[in-house]
Amino acid sequence: MNALPVAKTTRPGNAQTGKNVQRVAAVIPAKDEAERIAATVRSARAIPHVDLVLVVDDGSEDETQHVARAAGAVVVRHSHNRGKAAAMETGAAVVAMRDADGRPPRLLMFIDGDLGDTAVNTAPLVRPVREGVADLAIALLPKQAGAGGRGIVVGAARRAIEAMTGWSPSQPLSGMRCLTREAFEAATPLARGWGVETGMTIDLLRKGYVAVEVPCDLKHRASTNDLKGQIHRAAQYRDVLLAVNARKMRGAVDAVRHAGSNVRS
Ligand SMILES: O=c1ccn([C@@H]2O[C@H](COP(=O)(O)OP(=O)(O)O[C@H]3O[C@H](CO)[C@@H](O)[C@H](O)[C@H]3O)[C@@H](O)[C@H]2O)c(=O)[nH]1
Ligand SMILES: O=C(O)[C@H](O)COP(=O)(O)O
């Protein structure tokens, strides 16, 4: 990649050697992923620069935590299900505890638990962030076999992001994302549940952080068109709207405050 650095995050220094080497933590939120988590963990361990693979078991009722640990992940667990965004926040907090003083904080690479052997193909997300071309790199997935979506949730998220930031992402819900610690902190508190990606993209772009979409050859368990799939999409739609509305409201409150301070000054 020859693009010039444009990211907002302060870089740890040009010479990425010795203590300045920018390491990466793979954070995997996982709810009932016992079937796929071992392959996902093993594959994530092979991503260049990743030296920590952390699985956040979000209150699974299956063997996810044990399988993940046996595959070589560090595992923490929510005793009850709190949703994907909460699992991401827990994961980032645990990584921060393991970041070493005097070294740049690790980049955070969020990976879904159902990617299996394809998790390693998130590797292209690291480079633009490591090289300061972007603060946030989002995976663009190829068309998934058996996917039953009609683009309703995706379209709503895309239009909201575009209206609020001017950027129209191809895959606004994509959860495979690599970002700097500074950008992650700027995006907290995260929007709840399935609104997390939409909220994060809006918040970061509005604060001047730079996002890119990068094609990655990933395969996940796409949601189907049966009742279970429809219920899942309804929950996604609800969470995306909640995230967007909260941000619209915040924007309106900020505008009123700003107008008030202009009147006073
Ligand atoms: O309560 C939950 C539910 C899910 N997960 C995990 O979150 C990830 C994504 O969940 P999945 O069921 O695979 O959702 P998808 O419908 O495939 O989600 C798509 O859309 C979501 C936003 O709606 C994004 O978060 C995902 O990255 C994107 O793949 C998986 O690792 C899950 O195990 C949790 O940690 N807690
Ligand atoms: O299957 C999907 O891509 C998501 O669940 C979103 O659903 P949608 O295609 O109806 O937007």
PDB file of C-alpha atoms and ligand atoms in Angstrom:
ATOM      1  CA  MET A   1       0.000   0.000   0.000  1.00  0.00           C
ATOM      2  CA  ASN A   2       1.574   3.271  -1.115  1.00  0.00           C
ATOM      3  CA  ALA A   3      -1.013   5.658   0.265  1.00  0.00           C
ATOM      4  CA  LEU A   4       0.303   8.370   2.541  1.00  0.00           C
ATOM      5  CA  PRO A   5      -0.522   8.270   6.254  1.00  0.00           C
ATOM      6  CA  VAL A   6      -3.711  10.216   6.897  1.00  0.00           C
ATOM      7  CA  ALA A   7      -5.017   8.568  10.062  1.00  0.00           C
ATOM      8  CA  LYS A   8      -5.880  10.718  13.064  1.00  0.00           C
ATOM      9  CA  THR A   9      -4.330   8.415  15.667  1.00  0.00           C
ATOM     10  CA  THR A  10      -0.884   9.481  16.777  1.00  0.00           C
ATOM     11  CA  ARG A  11       1.597   6.926  15.473  1.00  0.00           C
ATOM     12  CA  PRO A  12       4.027   5.178  17.815  1.00  0.00           C
ATOM     13  CA  GLY A  13       7.010   6.333  15.735  1.00  0.00           C
ATOM     14  CA  ASN A  14       8.214   5.582  12.244  1.00  0.00           C
ATOM     15  CA  ALA A  15      10.722   2.937  13.191  1.00  0.00           C
ATOM     16  CA  GLN A  16       8.529   0.001  14.130  1.00  0.00           C
ATOM     17  CA  THR A  17      11.363  -1.904  15.726  1.00  0.00           C
ATOM     18  CA  GLY A  18      12.091  -3.175  19.220  1.00  0.00           C
ATOM     19  CA  LYS A  19       9.682  -1.699  21.738  1.00  0.00           C
ATOM     20  CA  ASN A  20       7.896   0.305  19.043  1.00  0.00           C
ATOM     21  CA  VAL A  21       6.638  -2.746  17.197  1.00  0.00           C
ATOM     22  CA  GLN A  22       2.907  -2.402  16.847  1.00  0.00           C
ATOM     23  CA  ARG A  23       1.347  -5.631  18.043  1.00  0.00           C
ATOM     24  CA  VAL A  24      -2.232  -6.711  17.472  1.00  0.00           C
ATOM     25  CA  ALA A  25      -4.784  -8.437  19.710  1.00  0.00           C
ATOM     26  CA  ALA A  26      -7.505 -10.527  18.092  1.00  0.00           C
ATOM     27  CA  VAL A  27     -10.704 -10.163  20.115  1.00  0.00           C
ATOM     28  CA  ILE A  28     -13.413 -12.736  19.411  1.00  0.00           C
ATOM     29  CA  PRO A  29     -16.898 -12.205  20.920  1.00  0.00           C
ATOM     30  CA  ALA A  30     -18.532 -15.618  20.998  1.00  0.00           C
ATOM     31  CA  LYS A  31     -21.957 -16.913  21.992  1.00  0.00           C
ATOM     32  CA  ASP A  32     -22.519 -20.641  21.512  1.00  0.00           C
ATOM     33  CA  GLU A  33     -19.766 -21.061  18.962  1.00  0.00           C
ATOM     34  CA  ALA A  34     -18.373 -24.421  20.201  1.00  0.00           C
ATOM     35  CA  GLU A  35     -18.588 -25.894  16.716  1.00  0.00           C
ATOM     36  CA  ARG A  36     -16.410 -23.308  15.011  1.00  0.00           C
ATOM     37  CA  ILE A  37     -14.409 -21.542  17.703  1.00  0.00           C
ATOM     38  CA  ALA A  38     -11.385 -23.897  17.678  1.00  0.00           C
ATOM     39  CA  ALA A  39     -10.796 -23.369  13.969  1.00  0.00           C
ATOM     40  CA  THR A  40     -11.384 -19.620  14.361  1.00  0.00           C
ATOM     41  CA  VAL A  41      -8.882 -19.355  17.218  1.00  0.00           C
ATOM     42  CA  ARG A  42      -6.211 -21.403  15.452  1.00  0.00           C
ATOM     43  CA  SER A  43      -6.666 -19.385  12.290  1.00  0.00           C
ATOM     44  CA  ALA A  44      -6.553 -16.051  14.180  1.00  0.00           C
ATOM     45  CA  ARG A  45      -3.268 -17.057  15.801  1.00  0.00           C
ATOM     46  CA  ALA A  46      -1.716 -17.157  12.320  1.00  0.00           C
ATOM     47  CA  ILE A  47      -2.471 -13.482  11.539  1.00  0.00           C
ATOM     48  CA  PRO A  48       0.845 -11.645  11.275  1.00  0.00           C
ATOM     49  CA  HIS A  49       1.536  -9.333  14.283  1.00  0.00           C
ATOM     50  CA  VAL A  50      -1.182 -10.959  16.412  1.00  0.00           C
ATOM     51  CA  ASP A  51       0.384 -12.028  19.715  1.00  0.00           C
ATOM     52  CA  LEU A  52      -2.810 -12.315  21.768  1.00  0.00           C
ATOM     53  CA  VAL A  53      -6.013 -14.112  20.837  1.00  0.00           C
ATOM     54  CA  LEU A  54      -8.775 -13.375  23.308  1.00  0.00           C
ATOM     55  CA  VAL A  55     -12.163 -15.047  23.258  1.00  0.00           C
ATOM     56  CA  VAL A  56     -14.948 -13.372  25.206  1.00  0.00           C
ATOM     57  CA  ASP A  57     -17.501 -16.064  25.887  1.00  0.00           C
ATOM     58  CA  ASP A  58     -20.718 -14.078  26.093  1.00  0.00           C
ATOM     59  CA  GLY A  59     -22.684 -16.379  28.378  1.00  0.00           C
ATOM     60  CA  SER A  60     -22.625 -19.419  26.083  1.00  0.00           C
ATOM     61  CA  GLU A  61     -24.661 -22.441  27.003  1.00  0.00           C
ATOM     62  CA  ASP A  62     -22.338 -24.780  25.132  1.00  0.00           C
ATOM     63  CA  GLU A  63     -18.645 -25.665  25.478  1.00  0.00           C
ATOM     64  CA  THR A  64     -17.332 -22.513  23.761  1.00  0.00           C
ATOM     65  CA  GLN A  65     -15.022 -21.445  26.590  1.00  0.00           C
ATOM     66  CA  HIS A  66     -13.349 -24.853  27.002  1.00  0.00           C
ATOM     67  CA  VAL A  67     -12.928 -25.453  23.291  1.00  0.00           C
ATOM     68  CA  ALA A  68     -11.463 -21.964  22.823  1.00  0.00           C
ATOM     69  CA  ARG A  69      -8.988 -22.434  25.671  1.00  0.00           C
ATOM     70  CA  ALA A  70      -7.875 -25.811  24.329  1.00  0.00           C
ATOM     71  CA  ALA A  71      -7.236 -24.175  20.947  1.00  0.00           C
ATOM     72  CA  GLY A  72      -4.834 -21.689  22.544  1.00  0.00           C
ATOM     73  CA  ALA A  73      -6.961 -18.608  23.249  1.00  0.00           C
ATOM     74  CA  VAL A  74      -7.042 -16.569  26.418  1.00  0.00           C
ATOM     75  CA  VAL A  75     -10.674 -16.825  27.501  1.00  0.00           C
ATOM     76  CA  VAL A  76     -12.826 -14.589  29.667  1.00  0.00           C
ATOM     77  CA  ARG A  77     -16.490 -15.153  30.211  1.00  0.00           C
ATOM     78  CA  HIS A  78     -19.677 -13.245  30.915  1.00  0.00           C
ATOM     79  CA  SER A  79     -21.716 -15.315  33.365  1.00  0.00           C
ATOM     80  CA  HIS A  80     -24.837 -14.334  31.418  1.00  0.00           C
ATOM     81  CA  ASN A  81     -25.450 -13.156  27.874  1.00  0.00           C
ATOM     82  CA  ARG A  82     -24.871  -9.408  27.445  1.00  0.00           C
ATOM     83  CA  GLY A  83     -24.722  -9.000  23.663  1.00  0.00           C
ATOM     84  CA  LYS A  84     -21.934  -8.547  21.169  1.00  0.00           C
ATOM     85  CA  ALA A  85     -21.088  -4.916  21.997  1.00  0.00           C
ATOM     86  CA  ALA A  86     -20.639  -5.715  25.695  1.00  0.00           C
ATOM     87  CA  ALA A  87     -18.382  -8.624  24.748  1.00  0.00           C
ATOM     88  CA  MET A  88     -16.275  -6.266  22.628  1.00  0.00           C
ATOM     89  CA  GLU A  89     -15.937  -3.809  25.521  1.00  0.00           C
ATOM     90  CA  THR A  90     -14.931  -6.598  27.893  1.00  0.00           C
ATOM     91  CA  GLY A  91     -12.381  -7.843  25.351  1.00  0.00           C
ATOM     92  CA  ALA A  92     -10.831  -4.409  24.856  1.00  0.00           C
ATOM     93  CA  ALA A  93     -10.577  -3.902  28.634  1.00  0.00           C
ATOM     94  CA  VAL A  94      -8.768  -7.217  29.074  1.00  0.00           C
ATOM     95  CA  VAL A  95      -6.349  -6.415  26.242  1.00  0.00           C
ATOM     96  CA  ALA A  96      -5.582  -3.053  27.890  1.00  0.00           C
ATOM     97  CA  MET A  97      -4.639  -4.877  31.084  1.00  0.00           C
ATOM     98  CA  ARG A  98      -2.182  -6.924  29.098  1.00  0.00           C
ATOM     99  CA  ASP A  99      -0.667  -4.049  27.110  1.00  0.00           C
ATOM    100  CA  ALA A 100       2.809  -3.334  28.435  1.00  0.00           C
ATOM    101  CA  ASP A 101       3.913   0.026  29.849  1.00  0.00           C
ATOM    102  CA  GLY A 102       6.297   1.810  27.531  1.00  0.00           C
ATOM    103  CA  ARG A 103       5.052   0.003  24.444  1.00  0.00           C
ATOM    104  CA  PRO A 104       2.389   1.175  22.005  1.00  0.00           C
ATOM    105  CA  PRO A 105      -1.035  -0.222  22.913  1.00  0.00           C
ATOM    106  CA  ARG A 106      -2.036  -3.152  20.712  1.00  0.00           C
ATOM    107  CA  LEU A 107      -4.269  -2.614  17.723  1.00  0.00           C
ATOM    108  CA  LEU A 108      -7.634  -4.291  18.259  1.00  0.00           C
ATOM    109  CA  MET A 109      -8.818  -6.745  15.630  1.00  0.00           C
ATOM    110  CA  PHE A 110     -12.416  -7.814  16.189  1.00  0.00           C
ATOM    111  CA  ILE A 111     -13.247 -11.159  14.624  1.00  0.00           C
ATOM    112  CA  ASP A 112     -16.515 -13.090  14.744  1.00  0.00           C
ATOM    113  CA  GLY A 113     -16.357 -16.558  16.243  1.00  0.00           C
ATOM    114  CA  ASP A 114     -17.916 -18.269  13.237  1.00  0.00           C
ATOM    115  CA  LEU A 115     -15.211 -17.531  10.635  1.00  0.00           C
ATOM    116  CA  GLY A 116     -13.434 -20.844  11.174  1.00  0.00           C
ATOM    117  CA  ASP A 117     -10.373 -21.389   8.970  1.00  0.00           C
ATOM    118  CA  THR A 118     -10.993 -18.133   7.116  1.00  0.00           C
ATOM    119  CA  ALA A 119     -10.262 -15.938  10.178  1.00  0.00           C
ATOM    120  CA  VAL A 120      -6.632 -15.558   9.048  1.00  0.00           C
ATOM    121  CA  ASN A 121      -7.927 -13.767   5.960  1.00  0.00           C
ATOM    122  CA  THR A 122      -8.646 -10.710   8.112  1.00  0.00           C
ATOM    123  CA  ALA A 123      -4.866 -10.115   7.911  1.00  0.00           C
ATOM    124  CA  PRO A 124      -5.169  -7.385   5.206  1.00  0.00           C
ATOM    125  CA  LEU A 125      -6.994  -5.200   7.757  1.00  0.00           C
ATOM    126  CA  VAL A 126      -3.833  -4.722   9.801  1.00  0.00           C
ATOM    127  CA  ARG A 127      -1.655  -2.989   7.264  1.00  0.00           C
ATOM    128  CA  PRO A 128      -3.600   0.236   6.632  1.00  0.00           C
ATOM    129  CA  VAL A 129      -3.976   0.777  10.383  1.00  0.00           C
ATOM    130  CA  ARG A 130      -0.386  -0.143  11.195  1.00  0.00           C
ATOM    131  CA  GLU A 131       0.894   2.177   8.488  1.00  0.00           C
ATOM    132  CA  GLY A 132      -1.260   5.121   9.523  1.00  0.00           C
ATOM    133  CA  VAL A 133      -3.399   5.126   6.378  1.00  0.00           C
ATOM    134  CA  ALA A 134      -6.561   4.625   8.455  1.00  0.00           C
ATOM    135  CA  ASP A 135      -7.669   4.432  12.092  1.00  0.00           C
ATOM    136  CA  LEU A 136     -10.305   1.814  11.321  1.00  0.00           C
ATOM    137  CA  ALA A 137     -10.195  -0.898   8.642  1.00  0.00           C
ATOM    138  CA  ILE A 138     -13.411  -2.825   7.946  1.00  0.00           C
ATOM    139  CA  ALA A 139     -13.603  -6.150   6.105  1.00  0.00           C
ATOM    140  CA  LEU A 140     -15.591  -6.387   2.873  1.00  0.00           C
ATOM    141  CA  LEU A 141     -16.839  -9.950   2.567  1.00  0.00           C
ATOM    142  CA  PRO A 142     -17.503 -11.802  -0.683  1.00  0.00           C
ATOM    143  CA  LYS A 143     -21.097 -12.866  -1.373  1.00  0.00           C
ATOM    144  CA  GLN A 144     -22.035 -15.589   1.130  1.00  0.00           C
ATOM    145  CA  ALA A 145     -23.710 -18.775  -0.040  1.00  0.00           C
ATOM    146  CA  GLY A 146     -27.179 -19.275   1.476  1.00  0.00           C
ATOM    147  CA  ALA A 147     -27.498 -15.713   2.812  1.00  0.00           C
ATOM    148  CA  GLY A 148     -31.175 -14.811   3.140  1.00  0.00           C
ATOM    149  CA  GLY A 149     -31.065 -11.062   3.748  1.00  0.00           C
ATOM    150  CA  ARG A 150     -32.924  -8.628   1.492  1.00  0.00           C
ATOM    151  CA  GLY A 151     -30.717  -5.682   2.287  1.00  0.00           C
ATOM    152  CA  ILE A 152     -33.229  -3.957   4.561  1.00  0.00           C
ATOM    153  CA  VAL A 153     -31.044  -3.667   7.664  1.00  0.00           C
ATOM    154  CA  VAL A 154     -27.900  -3.141   5.626  1.00  0.00           C
ATOM    155  CA  GLY A 155     -29.611  -0.408   3.603  1.00  0.00           C
ATOM    156  CA  ALA A 156     -30.940   1.375   6.692  1.00  0.00           C
ATOM    157  CA  ALA A 157     -27.503   1.343   8.328  1.00  0.00           C
ATOM    158  CA  ARG A 158     -25.782   2.529   5.155  1.00  0.00           C
ATOM    159  CA  ARG A 159     -28.210   5.409   4.601  1.00  0.00           C
ATOM    160  CA  ALA A 160     -27.941   6.547   8.221  1.00  0.00           C
ATOM    161  CA  ILE A 161     -24.145   6.491   8.142  1.00  0.00           C
ATOM    162  CA  GLU A 162     -24.135   8.404   4.864  1.00  0.00           C
ATOM    163  CA  ALA A 163     -26.613  11.005   6.120  1.00  0.00           C
ATOM    164  CA  MET A 164     -24.605  11.605   9.282  1.00  0.00           C
ATOM    165  CA  THR A 165     -21.049  11.414   7.940  1.00  0.00           C
ATOM    166  CA  GLY A 166     -21.103  11.670   4.142  1.00  0.00           C
ATOM    167  CA  TRP A 167     -19.504   8.201   3.804  1.00  0.00           C
ATOM    168  CA  SER A 168     -21.463   5.358   2.247  1.00  0.00           C
ATOM    169  CA  PRO A 169     -19.949   2.024   3.307  1.00  0.00           C
ATOM    170  CA  SER A 170     -20.626  -1.054   1.168  1.00  0.00           C
ATOM    171  CA  GLN A 171     -21.035  -3.335   4.203  1.00  0.00           C
ATOM    172  CA  PRO A 172     -21.998  -1.194   7.197  1.00  0.00           C
ATOM    173  CA  LEU A 173     -22.679  -4.200   9.470  1.00  0.00           C
ATOM    174  CA  SER A 174     -19.364  -5.923   8.895  1.00  0.00           C
ATOM    175  CA  GLY A 175     -17.953  -6.787  12.310  1.00  0.00           C
ATOM    176  CA  MET A 176     -14.434  -7.737  11.261  1.00  0.00           C
ATOM    177  CA  ARG A 177     -12.619  -4.526  12.023  1.00  0.00           C
ATOM    178  CA  CYS A 178      -9.110  -3.499  13.024  1.00  0.00           C
ATOM    179  CA  LEU A 179      -8.657  -0.210  14.868  1.00  0.00           C
ATOM    180  CA  THR A 180      -6.263   1.685  17.069  1.00  0.00           C
ATOM    181  CA  ARG A 181      -6.733   1.829  20.825  1.00  0.00           C
ATOM    182  CA  GLU A 182      -7.231   5.580  20.553  1.00  0.00           C
ATOM    183  CA  ALA A 183     -10.032   5.121  18.028  1.00  0.00           C
ATOM    184  CA  PHE A 184     -11.651   2.389  20.121  1.00  0.00           C
ATOM    185  CA  GLU A 185     -11.706   4.645  23.177  1.00  0.00           C
ATOM    186  CA  ALA A 186     -13.173   7.452  21.080  1.00  0.00           C
ATOM    187  CA  ALA A 187     -16.005   5.109  20.076  1.00  0.00           C
ATOM    188  CA  THR A 188     -16.959   4.199  23.648  1.00  0.00           C
ATOM    189  CA  PRO A 189     -19.447   3.724  25.139  1.00  0.00           C
ATOM    190  CA  LEU A 190     -20.323   1.439  22.239  1.00  0.00           C
ATOM    191  CA  ALA A 191     -23.852   1.241  20.897  1.00  0.00           C
ATOM    192  CA  ARG A 192     -25.624  -1.823  22.320  1.00  0.00           C
ATOM    193  CA  GLY A 193     -25.959  -5.220  20.683  1.00  0.00           C
ATOM    194  CA  TRP A 194     -26.167  -5.267  16.900  1.00  0.00           C
ATOM    195  CA  GLY A 195     -25.970  -1.471  16.661  1.00  0.00           C
ATOM    196  CA  VAL A 196     -22.302  -1.523  17.552  1.00  0.00           C
ATOM    197  CA  GLU A 197     -20.792  -1.346  14.063  1.00  0.00           C
ATOM    198  CA  THR A 198     -23.142   1.375  12.825  1.00  0.00           C
ATOM    199  CA  GLY A 199     -22.640   3.459  15.967  1.00  0.00           C
ATOM    200  CA  MET A 200     -18.872   3.031  15.910  1.00  0.00           C
ATOM    201  CA  THR A 201     -18.560   4.090  12.281  1.00  0.00           C
ATOM    202  CA  ILE A 202     -20.708   7.194  12.816  1.00  0.00           C
ATOM    203  CA  ASP A 203     -18.913   8.219  16.019  1.00  0.00           C
ATOM    204  CA  LEU A 204     -15.419   7.777  14.624  1.00  0.00           C
ATOM    205  CA  LEU A 205     -16.026   9.554  11.332  1.00  0.00           C
ATOM    206  CA  ARG A 206     -17.708  12.457  13.108  1.00  0.00           C
ATOM    207  CA  LYS A 207     -14.636  12.789  15.312  1.00  0.00           C
ATOM    208  CA  GLY A 208     -12.321  12.953  12.318  1.00  0.00           C
ATOM    209  CA  TYR A 209     -11.022   9.380  12.337  1.00  0.00           C
ATOM    210  CA  VAL A 210     -10.438   7.709   8.990  1.00  0.00           C
ATOM    211  CA  ALA A 211     -12.128   4.445   7.933  1.00  0.00           C
ATOM    212  CA  VAL A 212     -11.417   2.192   4.951  1.00  0.00           C
ATOM    213  CA  GLU A 213     -13.067  -0.962   3.659  1.00  0.00           C
ATOM    214  CA  VAL A 214     -10.702  -3.742   2.643  1.00  0.00           C
ATOM    215  CA  PRO A 215     -11.727  -6.906   0.734  1.00  0.00           C
ATOM    216  CA  CYS A 216     -11.076 -10.045   2.806  1.00  0.00           C
ATOM    217  CA  ASP A 217     -11.833 -13.598   1.729  1.00  0.00           C
ATOM    218  CA  LEU A 218     -14.019 -14.564   4.680  1.00  0.00           C
ATOM    219  CA  LYS A 219     -16.790 -17.090   5.098  1.00  0.00           C
ATOM    220  CA  HIS A 220     -19.266 -16.855   7.971  1.00  0.00           C
ATOM    221  CA  ARG A 221     -22.561 -18.443   8.970  1.00  0.00           C
ATOM    222  CA  ALA A 222     -24.842 -16.101   7.067  1.00  0.00           C
ATOM    223  CA  SER A 223     -28.329 -15.739   8.488  1.00  0.00           C
ATOM    224  CA  THR A 224     -30.938 -17.606   6.534  1.00  0.00           C
ATOM    225  CA  ASN A 225     -34.405 -16.676   5.378  1.00  0.00           C
ATOM    226  CA  ASP A 226     -36.309 -18.871   7.842  1.00  0.00           C
ATOM    227  CA  LEU A 227     -38.065 -17.701  11.006  1.00  0.00           C
ATOM    228  CA  LYS A 228     -34.843 -17.737  13.043  1.00  0.00           C
ATOM    229  CA  GLY A 229     -33.161 -15.556  10.415  1.00  0.00           C
ATOM    230  CA  GLN A 230     -36.073 -13.118  10.336  1.00  0.00           C
ATOM    231  CA  ILE A 231     -36.093 -12.786  14.120  1.00  0.00           C
ATOM    232  CA  HIS A 232     -32.341 -12.154  14.059  1.00  0.00           C
ATOM    233  CA  ARG A 233     -32.720  -9.471  11.398  1.00  0.00           C
ATOM    234  CA  ALA A 234     -35.522  -7.817  13.362  1.00  0.00           C
ATOM    235  CA  ALA A 235     -33.189  -7.583  16.377  1.00  0.00           C
ATOM    236  CA  GLN A 236     -30.447  -6.171  14.149  1.00  0.00           C
ATOM    237  CA  TYR A 237     -32.869  -3.580  12.728  1.00  0.00           C
ATOM    238  CA  ARG A 238     -34.013  -2.542  16.230  1.00  0.00           C
ATOM    239  CA  ASP A 239     -30.424  -2.138  17.489  1.00  0.00           C
ATOM    240  CA  VAL A 240     -29.264  -0.235  14.394  1.00  0.00           C
ATOM    241  CA  LEU A 241     -32.199   2.208  14.730  1.00  0.00           C
ATOM    242  CA  LEU A 242     -31.518   2.680  18.447  1.00  0.00           C
ATOM    243  CA  ALA A 243     -27.851   3.447  17.724  1.00  0.00           C
ATOM    244  CA  VAL A 244     -28.724   5.886  14.947  1.00  0.00           C
ATOM    245  CA  ASN A 245     -31.461   7.660  16.912  1.00  0.00           C
ATOM    246  CA  ALA A 246     -29.237   8.110  19.954  1.00  0.00           C
ATOM    247  CA  ARG A 247     -26.620   9.727  17.727  1.00  0.00           C
ATOM    248  CA  LYS A 248     -29.136  11.975  15.992  1.00  0.00           C
ATOM    249  CA  MET A 249     -30.367  13.092  19.398  1.00  0.00           C
ATOM    250  CA  ARG A 250     -26.831  13.759  20.591  1.00  0.00           C
ATOM    251  CA  GLY A 251     -26.145  15.746  17.406  1.00  0.00           C
ATOM    252  CA  ALA A 252     -29.254  17.869  18.019  1.00  0.00           C
ATOM    253  CA  VAL A 253     -28.327  18.509  21.662  1.00  0.00           C
ATOM    254  CA  ASP A 254     -24.774  19.497  20.644  1.00  0.00           C
ATOM    255  CA  ALA A 255     -26.163  21.869  18.012  1.00  0.00           C
ATOM    256  CA  VAL A 256     -28.425  23.580  20.591  1.00  0.00           C
ATOM    257  CA  ARG A 257     -25.513  23.873  23.045  1.00  0.00           C
ATOM    258  CA  HIS A 258     -23.296  25.283  20.335  1.00  0.00           C
ATOM    259  CA  ALA A 259     -25.953  27.819  19.348  1.00  0.00           C
ATOM    260  CA  GLY A 260     -26.347  28.756  23.041  1.00  0.00           C
ATOM    261  CA  SER A 261     -22.650  29.399  23.500  1.00  0.00           C
ATOM    262  CA  ASN A 262     -22.566  31.509  20.321  1.00  0.00           C
ATOM    263  CA  VAL A 263     -25.380  33.681  21.688  1.00  0.00           C
ATOM    264  CA  ARG A 264     -23.549  34.154  25.005  1.00  0.00           C
ATOM    265  CA  SER A 265     -20.175  35.001  23.442  1.00  0.00           C
TER     266      SER A 265
HETATM  267  O1  LIG B   1     -25.273 -12.172  22.203  1.00  0.00           O
HETATM  268  C1  LIG B   1     -24.355 -12.383  21.404  1.00  0.00           C
HETATM  269  C2  LIG B   1     -24.618 -12.778  20.070  1.00  0.00           C
HETATM  270  C3  LIG B   1     -23.543 -13.009  19.228  1.00  0.00           C
HETATM  271  N1  LIG B   1     -22.254 -12.896  19.687  1.00  0.00           N
HETATM  272  C4  LIG B   1     -21.134 -13.153  18.760  1.00  0.00           C
HETATM  273  O2  LIG B   1     -21.080 -12.069  17.837  1.00  0.00           O
HETATM  274  C5  LIG B   1     -20.567 -12.518  16.574  1.00  0.00           C
HETATM  275  C6  LIG B   1     -21.495 -12.130  15.431  1.00  0.00           C
HETATM  276  O3  LIG B   1     -22.731 -12.797  15.581  1.00  0.00           O
HETATM  277  P1  LIG B   1     -23.473 -13.591  14.385  1.00  0.00           P
HETATM  278  O4  LIG B   1     -24.559 -14.383  14.985  1.00  0.00           O
HETATM  279  O5  LIG B   1     -22.452 -14.275  13.562  1.00  0.00           O
HETATM  280  O6  LIG B   1     -24.172 -12.406  13.621  1.00  0.00           O
HETATM  281  P2  LIG B   1     -24.359 -12.043  12.040  1.00  0.00           P
HETATM  282  O7  LIG B   1     -25.778 -11.880  11.713  1.00  0.00           O
HETATM  283  O8  LIG B   1     -23.556 -12.923  11.196  1.00  0.00           O
HETATM  284  O9  LIG B   1     -23.764 -10.625  12.133  1.00  0.00           O
HETATM  285  C7  LIG B   1     -23.426  -9.702  11.128  1.00  0.00           C
HETATM  286  O10 LIG B   1     -23.999  -8.477  11.548  1.00  0.00           O
HETATM  287  C8  LIG B   1     -23.655  -8.064  12.856  1.00  0.00           C
HETATM  288  C9  LIG B   1     -24.295  -6.696  13.118  1.00  0.00           C
HETATM  289  O11 LIG B   1     -25.660  -6.805  13.104  1.00  0.00           O
HETATM  290  C10 LIG B   1     -22.143  -7.956  13.029  1.00  0.00           C
HETATM  291  O12 LIG B   1     -21.858  -7.764  14.399  1.00  0.00           O
HETATM  292  C11 LIG B   1     -21.449  -9.215  12.548  1.00  0.00           C
HETATM  293  O13 LIG B   1     -20.050  -9.026  12.576  1.00  0.00           O
HETATM  294  C12 LIG B   1     -21.898  -9.550  11.144  1.00  0.00           C
HETATM  295  O14 LIG B   1     -21.296 -10.784  10.716  1.00  0.00           O
HETATM  296  C13 LIG B   1     -20.391 -14.040  16.711  1.00  0.00           C
HETATM  297  O15 LIG B   1     -19.051 -14.325  17.015  1.00  0.00           O
HETATM  298  C14 LIG B   1     -21.298 -14.385  17.887  1.00  0.00           C
HETATM  299  O16 LIG B   1     -20.901 -15.558  18.568  1.00  0.00           O
HETATM  300  C15 LIG B   1     -22.005 -12.478  20.994  1.00  0.00           C
HETATM  301  O17 LIG B   1     -20.850 -12.334  21.381  1.00  0.00           O
HETATM  302  N2  LIG B   1     -23.064 -12.249  21.818  1.00  0.00           N
HETATM  303  O1  LIG B   2     -28.233 -11.241   6.369  1.00  0.00           O
HETATM  304  C1  LIG B   2     -27.770 -10.116   6.513  1.00  0.00           C
HETATM  305  O2  LIG B   2     -26.968  -9.576   5.707  1.00  0.00           O
HETATM  306  C2  LIG B   2     -28.099  -9.349   7.779  1.00  0.00           C
HETATM  307  O3  LIG B   2     -28.773 -10.167   8.664  1.00  0.00           O
HETATM  308  C3  LIG B   2     -28.884  -8.092   7.433  1.00  0.00           C
HETATM  309  O4  LIG B   2     -30.101  -8.378   6.800  1.00  0.00           O
HETATM  310  P1  LIG B   2     -30.620  -7.581   5.483  1.00  0.00           P
HETATM  311  O5  LIG B   2     -29.932  -8.239   4.299  1.00  0.00           O
HETATM  312  O6  LIG B   2     -32.105  -7.799   5.463  1.00  0.00           O
HETATM  313  O7  LIG B   2     -30.226  -6.161   5.577  1.00  0.00           O
END
